[in-house]
PDB file of C-alpha atoms and ligand atoms in Angstrom:
ATOM      1  CA  UNK A   1     -12.818  12.888 -13.645  1.00  0.00           C
ATOM      2  CA  UNK A   2     -11.512  14.247 -11.383  1.00  0.00           C
ATOM      3  CA  UNK A   3     -11.387  13.406  -7.481  1.00  0.00           C
ATOM      4  CA  UNK A   4     -13.747  15.968  -6.533  1.00  0.00           C
ATOM      5  CA  UNK A   5     -16.071  15.604 -10.253  1.00  0.00           C
ATOM      6  CA  UNK A   6     -19.098  17.803  -9.277  1.00  0.00           C
ATOM      7  CA  UNK A   7     -18.638  17.929  -5.726  1.00  0.00           C
ATOM      8  CA  UNK A   8     -20.113  20.731  -3.817  1.00  0.00           C
ATOM      9  CA  UNK A   9     -18.066  22.623  -1.471  1.00  0.00           C
ATOM     10  CA  UNK A  10     -18.589  24.523   1.370  1.00  0.00           C
ATOM     11  CA  UNK A  11     -15.195  26.167   2.409  1.00  0.00           C
ATOM     12  CA  UNK A  12     -15.296  28.503   5.178  1.00  0.00           C
ATOM     13  CA  UNK A  13     -12.652  31.539   4.406  1.00  0.00           C
ATOM     14  CA  UNK A  14     -12.664  30.472   1.720  1.00  0.00           C
ATOM     15  CA  UNK A  15     -11.156  33.485   0.059  1.00  0.00           C
ATOM     16  CA  UNK A  16      -7.254  33.886   1.019  1.00  0.00           C
ATOM     17  CA  UNK A  17      -5.419  31.789   2.504  1.00  0.00           C
ATOM     18  CA  UNK A  18      -5.383  28.160   2.868  1.00  0.00           C
ATOM     19  CA  UNK A  19      -8.955  28.696   1.993  1.00  0.00           C
ATOM     20  CA  UNK A  20      -8.392  29.912  -1.213  1.00  0.00           C
ATOM     21  CA  UNK A  21      -5.677  27.564  -2.752  1.00  0.00           C
ATOM     22  CA  UNK A  22      -8.461  24.497  -1.210  1.00  0.00           C
ATOM     23  CA  UNK A  23     -10.751  26.136  -3.159  1.00  0.00           C
ATOM     24  CA  UNK A  24      -8.576  26.858  -6.102  1.00  0.00           C
ATOM     25  CA  UNK A  25      -7.597  22.533  -5.986  1.00  0.00           C
ATOM     26  CA  UNK A  26     -11.081  21.448  -5.293  1.00  0.00           C
ATOM     27  CA  UNK A  27     -12.012  23.651  -8.461  1.00  0.00           C
ATOM     28  CA  UNK A  28      -9.583  21.615 -10.820  1.00  0.00           C
ATOM     29  CA  UNK A  29     -10.393  18.428  -9.735  1.00  0.00           C
ATOM     30  CA  UNK A  30     -13.925  19.109 -11.036  1.00  0.00           C
ATOM     31  CA  UNK A  31     -16.316  20.838  -7.231  1.00  0.00           C
ATOM     32  CA  UNK A  32     -18.373  23.606  -7.302  1.00  0.00           C
ATOM     33  CA  UNK A  33     -16.994  25.914  -4.349  1.00  0.00           C
ATOM     34  CA  UNK A  34     -20.186  28.234  -2.331  1.00  0.00           C
ATOM     35  CA  UNK A  35     -16.991  30.301  -0.588  1.00  0.00           C
ATOM     36  CA  UNK A  36     -18.401  31.970   2.938  1.00  0.00           C
ATOM     37  CA  UNK A  37     -15.558  34.352   3.841  1.00  0.00           C
ATOM     38  CA  UNK A  38     -15.539  38.029   5.262  1.00  0.00           C
ATOM     39  CA  UNK A  39     -14.294  39.602   2.407  1.00  0.00           C
ATOM     40  CA  UNK A  40     -16.548  41.308   0.066  1.00  0.00           C
ATOM     41  CA  UNK A  41     -13.823  42.461  -2.479  1.00  0.00           C
ATOM     42  CA  UNK A  42     -11.315  39.469  -1.984  1.00  0.00           C
ATOM     43  CA  UNK A  43     -14.424  36.580  -2.222  1.00  0.00           C
ATOM     44  CA  UNK A  44     -15.468  38.608  -5.342  1.00  0.00           C
ATOM     45  CA  UNK A  45     -12.166  38.178  -7.234  1.00  0.00           C
ATOM     46  CA  UNK A  46     -12.332  34.316  -6.110  1.00  0.00           C
ATOM     47  CA  UNK A  47     -15.314  33.705  -6.994  1.00  0.00           C
ATOM     48  CA  UNK A  48     -14.167  36.196 -10.765  1.00  0.00           C
ATOM     49  CA  UNK A  49     -10.846  33.533 -10.730  1.00  0.00           C
ATOM     50  CA  UNK A  50     -12.982  30.183 -10.427  1.00  0.00           C
ATOM     51  CA  UNK A  51     -15.972  31.163 -12.641  1.00  0.00           C
ATOM     52  CA  UNK A  52     -19.580  32.046 -11.707  1.00  0.00           C
ATOM     53  CA  UNK A  53     -20.941  28.158 -13.479  1.00  0.00           C
ATOM     54  CA  UNK A  54     -18.125  26.782 -10.663  1.00  0.00           C
ATOM     55  CA  UNK A  55     -18.041  29.425  -7.505  1.00  0.00           C
ATOM     56  CA  UNK A  56     -20.925  31.142  -5.589  1.00  0.00           C
ATOM     57  CA  UNK A  57     -20.469  33.380  -2.142  1.00  0.00           C
ATOM     58  CA  UNK A  58     -21.797  33.909   0.242  1.00  0.00           C
ATOM     59  CA  UNK A  59     -20.650  37.524   2.871  1.00  0.00           C
ATOM     60  CA  UNK A  60     -20.799  36.276   5.645  1.00  0.00           C
ATOM     61  CA  UNK A  61     -19.094  36.085   9.786  1.00  0.00           C
ATOM     62  CA  UNK A  62     -19.478  32.424  11.290  1.00  0.00           C
ATOM     63  CA  UNK A  63     -20.254  33.375  14.693  1.00  0.00           C
ATOM     64  CA  UNK A  64     -23.484  34.748  13.643  1.00  0.00           C
ATOM     65  CA  UNK A  65     -25.541  31.895  13.620  1.00  0.00           C
ATOM     66  CA  UNK A  66     -28.037  34.123  11.339  1.00  0.00           C
ATOM     67  CA  UNK A  67     -25.558  34.428   9.002  1.00  0.00           C
ATOM     68  CA  UNK A  68     -24.461  31.228   9.300  1.00  0.00           C
ATOM     69  CA  UNK A  69     -27.859  29.749   7.795  1.00  0.00           C
ATOM     70  CA  UNK A  70     -28.432  33.046   5.744  1.00  0.00           C
ATOM     71  CA  UNK A  71     -25.744  32.027   3.796  1.00  0.00           C
ATOM     72  CA  UNK A  72     -26.508  28.646   4.089  1.00  0.00           C
ATOM     73  CA  UNK A  73     -30.254  29.467   2.563  1.00  0.00           C
ATOM     74  CA  UNK A  74     -28.438  30.712  -0.199  1.00  0.00           C
ATOM     75  CA  UNK A  75     -25.771  27.771  -1.199  1.00  0.00           C
ATOM     76  CA  UNK A  76     -28.617  25.076  -0.707  1.00  0.00           C
ATOM     77  CA  UNK A  77     -30.433  27.444  -3.294  1.00  0.00           C
ATOM     78  CA  UNK A  78     -27.875  28.037  -5.604  1.00  0.00           C
ATOM     79  CA  UNK A  79     -26.360  24.741  -5.112  1.00  0.00           C
ATOM     80  CA  UNK A  80     -29.137  21.759  -3.962  1.00  0.00           C
ATOM     81  CA  UNK A  81     -26.733  20.031  -1.206  1.00  0.00           C
ATOM     82  CA  UNK A  82     -23.726  19.669  -0.177  1.00  0.00           C
ATOM     83  CA  UNK A  83     -20.506  17.183   0.201  1.00  0.00           C
ATOM     84  CA  UNK A  84     -17.965  18.401   1.591  1.00  0.00           C
ATOM     85  CA  UNK A  85     -18.191  21.328   4.477  1.00  0.00           C
ATOM     86  CA  UNK A  86     -14.403  22.543   5.223  1.00  0.00           C
ATOM     87  CA  UNK A  87     -14.607  24.593   8.166  1.00  0.00           C
ATOM     88  CA  UNK A  88     -11.732  26.889   7.805  1.00  0.00           C
ATOM     89  CA  UNK A  89     -12.545  30.491   8.652  1.00  0.00           C
ATOM     90  CA  UNK A  90      -9.851  31.711  11.449  1.00  0.00           C
ATOM     91  CA  UNK A  91      -8.321  34.329  13.000  1.00  0.00           C
ATOM     92  CA  UNK A  92      -4.771  34.019  15.201  1.00  0.00           C
ATOM     93  CA  UNK A  93      -6.525  36.767  18.031  1.00  0.00           C
ATOM     94  CA  UNK A  94      -3.807  38.613  20.889  1.00  0.00           C
ATOM     95  CA  UNK A  95      -0.451  37.042  21.539  1.00  0.00           C
ATOM     96  CA  UNK A  96      -0.775  38.007  25.443  1.00  0.00           C
ATOM     97  CA  UNK A  97       0.230  36.341  28.915  1.00  0.00           C
ATOM     98  CA  UNK A  98      -3.422  34.474  30.414  1.00  0.00           C
ATOM     99  CA  UNK A  99      -2.957  37.760  33.038  1.00  0.00           C
ATOM    100  CA  UNK A 100      -3.179  39.326  30.212  1.00  0.00           C
ATOM    101  CA  UNK A 101      -4.932  38.090  28.232  1.00  0.00           C
ATOM    102  CA  UNK A 102      -7.702  40.712  26.913  1.00  0.00           C
ATOM    103  CA  UNK A 103     -11.453  39.405  27.975  1.00  0.00           C
ATOM    104  CA  UNK A 104     -13.591  39.979  24.420  1.00  0.00           C
ATOM    105  CA  UNK A 105     -10.009  38.490  22.263  1.00  0.00           C
ATOM    106  CA  UNK A 106     -10.616  35.316  24.038  1.00  0.00           C
ATOM    107  CA  UNK A 107     -14.081  35.758  23.477  1.00  0.00           C
ATOM    108  CA  UNK A 108     -13.985  36.593  20.079  1.00  0.00           C
ATOM    109  CA  UNK A 109     -11.719  33.815  18.973  1.00  0.00           C
ATOM    110  CA  UNK A 110     -13.812  30.885  20.364  1.00  0.00           C
ATOM    111  CA  UNK A 111     -16.558  32.741  18.671  1.00  0.00           C
ATOM    112  CA  UNK A 112     -15.353  32.598  14.878  1.00  0.00           C
ATOM    113  CA  UNK A 113     -13.267  29.293  15.681  1.00  0.00           C
ATOM    114  CA  UNK A 114     -15.933  26.880  17.819  1.00  0.00           C
ATOM    115  CA  UNK A 115     -19.092  28.686  17.380  1.00  0.00           C
ATOM    116  CA  UNK A 116     -18.365  28.979  13.317  1.00  0.00           C
ATOM    117  CA  UNK A 117     -17.754  25.247  13.277  1.00  0.00           C
ATOM    118  CA  UNK A 118     -21.030  24.552  15.031  1.00  0.00           C
ATOM    119  CA  UNK A 119     -22.953  26.546  13.149  1.00  0.00           C
ATOM    120  CA  UNK A 120     -22.052  25.579  10.425  1.00  0.00           C
ATOM    121  CA  UNK A 121     -22.113  21.315  11.341  1.00  0.00           C
ATOM    122  CA  UNK A 122     -25.691  22.148  12.772  1.00  0.00           C
ATOM    123  CA  UNK A 123     -27.466  24.029  10.299  1.00  0.00           C
ATOM    124  CA  UNK A 124     -25.362  22.820   6.161  1.00  0.00           C
ATOM    125  CA  UNK A 125     -25.207  19.140   7.996  1.00  0.00           C
ATOM    126  CA  UNK A 126     -28.930  18.398   7.004  1.00  0.00           C
ATOM    127  CA  UNK A 127     -28.438  18.974   3.086  1.00  0.00           C
ATOM    128  CA  UNK A 128     -25.001  16.934   3.086  1.00  0.00           C
ATOM    129  CA  UNK A 129     -25.015  14.145   0.873  1.00  0.00           C
ATOM    130  CA  UNK A 130     -24.498  10.560   2.633  1.00  0.00           C
ATOM    131  CA  UNK A 131     -20.506   9.659   2.455  1.00  0.00           C
ATOM    132  CA  UNK A 132     -19.412  12.604   2.275  1.00  0.00           C
ATOM    133  CA  UNK A 133     -17.129  14.930   4.549  1.00  0.00           C
ATOM    134  CA  UNK A 134     -16.225  17.113   6.289  1.00  0.00           C
ATOM    135  CA  UNK A 135     -12.758  19.173   7.717  1.00  0.00           C
ATOM    136  CA  UNK A 136     -12.113  21.230  10.052  1.00  0.00           C
ATOM    137  CA  UNK A 137      -8.528  23.544  10.118  1.00  0.00           C
ATOM    138  CA  UNK A 138      -6.606  23.177  13.446  1.00  0.00           C
ATOM    139  CA  UNK A 139      -3.792  23.629  13.696  1.00  0.00           C
ATOM    140  CA  UNK A 140      -0.088  22.014  15.424  1.00  0.00           C
ATOM    141  CA  UNK A 141      -1.366  24.537  18.158  1.00  0.00           C
ATOM    142  CA  UNK A 142      -5.085  22.840  18.650  1.00  0.00           C
ATOM    143  CA  UNK A 143      -2.288  19.677  19.278  1.00  0.00           C
ATOM    144  CA  UNK A 144      -0.189  21.482  21.614  1.00  0.00           C
ATOM    145  CA  UNK A 145       0.151  24.027  24.534  1.00  0.00           C
ATOM    146  CA  UNK A 146       1.756  27.751  23.050  1.00  0.00           C
ATOM    147  CA  UNK A 147       2.502  30.692  25.380  1.00  0.00           C
ATOM    148  CA  UNK A 148       1.197  33.699  24.805  1.00  0.00           C
ATOM    149  CA  UNK A 149      -1.790  32.355  22.786  1.00  0.00           C
ATOM    150  CA  UNK A 150      -4.156  31.271  25.143  1.00  0.00           C
ATOM    151  CA  UNK A 151      -7.367  31.209  23.689  1.00  0.00           C
ATOM    152  CA  UNK A 152      -6.174  30.236  19.676  1.00  0.00           C
ATOM    153  CA  UNK A 153      -5.083  27.304  21.721  1.00  0.00           C
ATOM    154  CA  UNK A 154      -8.336  26.814  23.179  1.00  0.00           C
ATOM    155  CA  UNK A 155     -10.355  27.412  20.360  1.00  0.00           C
ATOM    156  CA  UNK A 156      -8.313  24.789  17.618  1.00  0.00           C
ATOM    157  CA  UNK A 157      -8.172  22.351  20.982  1.00  0.00           C
ATOM    158  CA  UNK A 158     -11.836  22.471  21.316  1.00  0.00           C
ATOM    159  CA  UNK A 159     -12.162  22.322  17.246  1.00  0.00           C
ATOM    160  CA  UNK A 160     -11.263  18.646  18.683  1.00  0.00           C
ATOM    161  CA  UNK A 161     -13.206  18.061  20.475  1.00  0.00           C
ATOM    162  CA  UNK A 162     -16.129  19.147  18.753  1.00  0.00           C
ATOM    163  CA  UNK A 163     -14.792  16.846  15.635  1.00  0.00           C
ATOM    164  CA  UNK A 164     -15.028  13.439  17.768  1.00  0.00           C
ATOM    165  CA  UNK A 165     -18.569  13.976  18.707  1.00  0.00           C
ATOM    166  CA  UNK A 166     -19.547  14.802  15.291  1.00  0.00           C
ATOM    167  CA  UNK A 167     -17.286  11.672  13.845  1.00  0.00           C
ATOM    168  CA  UNK A 168     -18.974   9.754  16.271  1.00  0.00           C
ATOM    169  CA  UNK A 169     -22.750  11.127  15.719  1.00  0.00           C
ATOM    170  CA  UNK A 170     -22.488  11.393  11.503  1.00  0.00           C
ATOM    171  CA  UNK A 171     -21.336   8.266  10.896  1.00  0.00           C
ATOM    172  CA  UNK A 172     -24.552   6.632  10.452  1.00  0.00           C
ATOM    173  CA  UNK A 173     -25.178   8.270   7.226  1.00  0.00           C
ATOM    174  CA  UNK A 174     -21.156   7.422   5.938  1.00  0.00           C
ATOM    175  CA  UNK A 175     -20.177  11.095   6.878  1.00  0.00           C
ATOM    176  CA  UNK A 176     -16.728  11.491   7.591  1.00  0.00           C
ATOM    177  CA  UNK A 177     -14.918  14.267  10.278  1.00  0.00           C
ATOM    178  CA  UNK A 178     -11.682  14.977  10.429  1.00  0.00           C
ATOM    179  CA  UNK A 179      -9.189  18.260  11.683  1.00  0.00           C
ATOM    180  CA  UNK A 180      -6.106  19.430  10.068  1.00  0.00           C
ATOM    181  CA  UNK A 181      -3.703  20.665  11.904  1.00  0.00           C
ATOM    182  CA  UNK A 182      -1.603  22.272   9.812  1.00  0.00           C
ATOM    183  CA  UNK A 183       1.497  24.178  10.511  1.00  0.00           C
ATOM    184  CA  UNK A 184       3.773  27.152  10.385  1.00  0.00           C
ATOM    185  CA  UNK A 185       2.069  27.760   6.891  1.00  0.00           C
ATOM    186  CA  UNK A 186       3.140  30.916   4.601  1.00  0.00           C
ATOM    187  CA  UNK A 187      -0.341  33.345   5.416  1.00  0.00           C
ATOM    188  CA  UNK A 188      -0.596  36.975   5.977  1.00  0.00           C
ATOM    189  CA  UNK A 189      -2.273  35.345   8.541  1.00  0.00           C
ATOM    190  CA  UNK A 190       1.328  33.700  10.154  1.00  0.00           C
ATOM    191  CA  UNK A 191       3.833  36.636   9.722  1.00  0.00           C
ATOM    192  CA  UNK A 192       1.199  38.707  11.699  1.00  0.00           C
ATOM    193  CA  UNK A 193       1.764  35.721  14.165  1.00  0.00           C
ATOM    194  CA  UNK A 194       5.060  35.444  13.761  1.00  0.00           C
ATOM    195  CA  UNK A 195       5.680  38.834  14.238  1.00  0.00           C
ATOM    196  CA  UNK A 196       3.956  39.507  17.218  1.00  0.00           C
ATOM    197  CA  UNK A 197       5.177  36.475  19.202  1.00  0.00           C
ATOM    198  CA  UNK A 198       9.162  37.049  17.476  1.00  0.00           C
ATOM    199  CA  UNK A 199       8.883  41.233  17.789  1.00  0.00           C
ATOM    200  CA  UNK A 200      11.111  40.954  14.018  1.00  0.00           C
ATOM    201  CA  UNK A 201      10.590  41.427  10.864  1.00  0.00           C
ATOM    202  CA  UNK A 202       9.004  38.725   8.644  1.00  0.00           C
ATOM    203  CA  UNK A 203      11.955  37.762   7.311  1.00  0.00           C
ATOM    204  CA  UNK A 204      13.507  37.253  10.076  1.00  0.00           C
ATOM    205  CA  UNK A 205      10.662  36.053  12.184  1.00  0.00           C
ATOM    206  CA  UNK A 206       9.830  32.876   9.469  1.00  0.00           C
ATOM    207  CA  UNK A 207      13.871  32.134   9.512  1.00  0.00           C
ATOM    208  CA  UNK A 208      13.882  31.905  13.818  1.00  0.00           C
ATOM    209  CA  UNK A 209      10.294  29.717  12.956  1.00  0.00           C
ATOM    210  CA  UNK A 210      11.712  26.972  10.444  1.00  0.00           C
ATOM    211  CA  UNK A 211      14.773  26.757  12.324  1.00  0.00           C
ATOM    212  CA  UNK A 212      12.123  24.973  14.857  1.00  0.00           C
ATOM    213  CA  UNK A 213      10.681  23.066  12.052  1.00  0.00           C
ATOM    214  CA  UNK A 214      12.439  19.257  11.168  1.00  0.00           C
ATOM    215  CA  UNK A 215      11.724  19.781   7.980  1.00  0.00           C
ATOM    216  CA  UNK A 216      13.005  23.449   7.913  1.00  0.00           C
ATOM    217  CA  UNK A 217      10.295  25.281   6.322  1.00  0.00           C
ATOM    218  CA  UNK A 218       7.307  26.432   6.455  1.00  0.00           C
ATOM    219  CA  UNK A 219       4.138  24.263   4.358  1.00  0.00           C
ATOM    220  CA  UNK A 220       3.232  26.127   2.103  1.00  0.00           C
ATOM    221  CA  UNK A 221      -0.922  27.173   1.145  1.00  0.00           C
ATOM    222  CA  UNK A 222      -1.278  24.368  -2.438  1.00  0.00           C
ATOM    223  CA  UNK A 223       0.620  21.702  -0.138  1.00  0.00           C
ATOM    224  CA  UNK A 224      -2.658  21.923   3.178  1.00  0.00           C
ATOM    225  CA  UNK A 225      -4.666  21.699   0.002  1.00  0.00           C
ATOM    226  CA  UNK A 226      -3.309  19.131  -0.944  1.00  0.00           C
ATOM    227  CA  UNK A 227      -3.931  17.782   2.367  1.00  0.00           C
ATOM    228  CA  UNK A 228      -7.547  18.765   2.525  1.00  0.00           C
ATOM    229  CA  UNK A 229      -8.493  17.406  -1.231  1.00  0.00           C
ATOM    230  CA  UNK A 230      -7.480  13.846   0.636  1.00  0.00           C
ATOM    231  CA  UNK A 231      -9.628  14.529   3.258  1.00  0.00           C
ATOM    232  CA  UNK A 232     -12.551  15.613   0.978  1.00  0.00           C
ATOM    233  CA  UNK A 233     -12.038  12.964  -0.990  1.00  0.00           C
ATOM    234  CA  UNK A 234     -13.413   9.200  -1.850  1.00  0.00           C
ATOM    235  CA  UNK A 235      -9.477   8.092  -1.545  1.00  0.00           C
ATOM    236  CA  UNK A 236      -9.583   9.238   2.660  1.00  0.00           C
ATOM    237  CA  UNK A 237     -12.922   6.242   2.372  1.00  0.00           C
ATOM    238  CA  UNK A 238     -12.132   4.994   5.644  1.00  0.00           C
ATOM    239  CA  UNK A 239      -9.961   8.130   7.533  1.00  0.00           C
ATOM    240  CA  UNK A 240     -12.832  10.112  10.230  1.00  0.00           C
ATOM    241  CA  UNK A 241     -12.433  11.171  13.313  1.00  0.00           C
ATOM    242  CA  UNK A 242      -9.040  11.390  12.354  1.00  0.00           C
ATOM    243  CA  UNK A 243      -6.173  14.234  13.396  1.00  0.00           C
ATOM    244  CA  UNK A 244      -4.182  15.425  10.861  1.00  0.00           C
ATOM    245  CA  UNK A 245      -1.020  16.922  10.607  1.00  0.00           C
ATOM    246  CA  UNK A 246       1.299  18.004   8.875  1.00  0.00           C
ATOM    247  CA  UNK A 247       3.445  20.319   9.982  1.00  0.00           C
ATOM    248  CA  UNK A 248       7.274  19.580   8.269  1.00  0.00           C
ATOM    249  CA  UNK A 249       6.991  17.139  11.719  1.00  0.00           C
ATOM    250  CA  UNK A 250       7.027  20.564  14.344  1.00  0.00           C
ATOM    251  CA  UNK A 251       4.526  18.588  16.899  1.00  0.00           C
ATOM    252  CA  UNK A 252       6.305  15.267  16.130  1.00  0.00           C
TER     253      UNK A 252
HETATM  254  P1  NAD B 301      -6.640  33.169   5.988  1.00  0.00           P
HETATM  255  O1  NAD B 301      -5.935  34.943   7.143  1.00  0.00           O
HETATM  256  O2  NAD B 301      -5.834  33.850   4.830  1.00  0.00           O
HETATM  257  O3  NAD B 301      -7.313  32.841   6.050  1.00  0.00           O
HETATM  258  C1  NAD B 301      -8.651  33.527   7.395  1.00  0.00           C
HETATM  259  C2  NAD B 301     -10.288  33.524   6.347  1.00  0.00           C
HETATM  260  O4  NAD B 301     -10.727  33.883   7.646  1.00  0.00           O
HETATM  261  C3  NAD B 301     -10.373  34.577   6.163  1.00  0.00           C
HETATM  262  O5  NAD B 301     -10.874  34.440   4.490  1.00  0.00           O
HETATM  263  C4  NAD B 301     -11.153  35.997   6.708  1.00  0.00           C
HETATM  264  O6  NAD B 301     -11.592  36.595   5.765  1.00  0.00           O
HETATM  265  C5  NAD B 301     -11.680  34.183   6.719  1.00  0.00           C
HETATM  266  N1  NAD B 301     -12.687  35.086   8.380  1.00  0.00           N
HETATM  267  C6  NAD B 301     -12.244  35.610   9.904  1.00  0.00           C
HETATM  268  N2  NAD B 301     -12.836  35.559  10.383  1.00  0.00           N
HETATM  269  C7  NAD B 301     -14.271  35.126   9.880  1.00  0.00           C
HETATM  270  C8  NAD B 301     -15.211  35.148  10.122  1.00  0.00           C
HETATM  271  N3  NAD B 301     -15.387  35.935  11.325  1.00  0.00           N
HETATM  272  N4  NAD B 301     -16.743  35.016   9.463  1.00  0.00           N
HETATM  273  C9  NAD B 301     -15.813  34.396   8.281  1.00  0.00           C
HETATM  274  N5  NAD B 301     -14.425  34.678   7.478  1.00  0.00           N
HETATM  275  C10 NAD B 301     -14.112  34.927   8.674  1.00  0.00           C
HETATM  276  O7  NAD B 301      -5.239  32.762   7.251  1.00  0.00           O
HETATM  277  P2  NAD B 301      -4.961  31.504   6.997  1.00  0.00           P
HETATM  278  O8  NAD B 301      -3.418  30.864   7.201  1.00  0.00           O
HETATM  279  O9  NAD B 301      -5.608  30.705   5.607  1.00  0.00           O
HETATM  280  O10 NAD B 301      -5.978  30.161   7.687  1.00  0.00           O
HETATM  281  C11 NAD B 301      -6.708  29.224   7.673  1.00  0.00           C
HETATM  282  C12 NAD B 301      -7.068  28.525   8.903  1.00  0.00           C
HETATM  283  O11 NAD B 301      -5.987  28.262   8.537  1.00  0.00           O
HETATM  284  C13 NAD B 301      -7.575  29.542   9.848  1.00  0.00           C
HETATM  285  O12 NAD B 301      -8.352  28.528  10.773  1.00  0.00           O
HETATM  286  C14 NAD B 301      -5.911  29.179  11.348  1.00  0.00           C
HETATM  287  O13 NAD B 301      -6.364  29.222  12.169  1.00  0.00           O
HETATM  288  C15 NAD B 301      -5.620  28.256  10.259  1.00  0.00           C
HETATM  289  N6  NAD B 301      -3.879  27.601  10.297  1.00  0.00           N
HETATM  290  C16 NAD B 301      -3.326  28.632   9.634  1.00  0.00           C
HETATM  291  C17 NAD B 301      -2.563  28.448   9.674  1.00  0.00           C
HETATM  292  C18 NAD B 301      -1.279  29.266   8.609  1.00  0.00           C
HETATM  293  O14 NAD B 301       0.201  28.952   9.605  1.00  0.00           O
HETATM  294  N7  NAD B 301      -1.527  30.000   8.269  1.00  0.00           N
HETATM  295  C19 NAD B 301      -1.330  26.580  10.802  1.00  0.00           C
HETATM  296  C20 NAD B 301      -2.343  26.535  11.555  1.00  0.00           C
HETATM  297  C21 NAD B 301      -3.682  26.829  11.520  1.00  0.00           C
END
């Protein structure tokens, strides 16, 4: 018996990086996964990797409420219910001072992280079985500030507010709601942030970030996936309304 034996998990941004590594681990623990994301090719590849008996994908922009409603309809038609909602989709936005930050990018970053997580919760929670788990991938940037990343930092803090409200609202159904706070994790998403914020090439930018992390290195997507597995499964049955950090001590 796996830790998620026959549980149904919706994962946004499930086709790459942390989402894909989590989907892989969840399937190995017996789960069915509904992958919701933007990249049609990567989604198809992921379904192929996990097997169409275990995985199903919807090409969906989570910032579009109508599209989220449609994705949930597709997921329920395929699986009948959910046990875990994992809102993980995200973008970094621009690297710029607040006075120069493009307002349209600020709005887009908030829409994807905050409205996206809200739409998933609003429209999928009615199909979430009692005793289920909701996980939102925030960030170290959801706990502390950072220069030149105001939209991302604002969005990741706002997800904590959504999580805390939802944890109180859903507790009566024994549904737990937590945020995950990865530190720098080796994915193309993070490479891009690091190169833009340091102006260095990928290797030197990564080294500069490693030097700021007490444990001296980036996390791997698989290490974040194990934290997500803990929150998704019943081994964390008394954990709700928590901000769970996996960052090698960076925000400690
Ligand atoms: P990634 O780029 O590999 O994954 C992001 C995923 O989100 C992709 O699958 C992408 O298609 C999807 N996505 C983006 N916009 C979307 C939209 N509008 N609708 C649906 N899907 C959309 O990067 P990752 O590093 O795996 O990031 C996953 C999450 O982890 C993000 O929320 C990110 O903010 C967070 N995070 C990452 C790090 C890191 O160092 N990599 C650190 C802290 C937090």
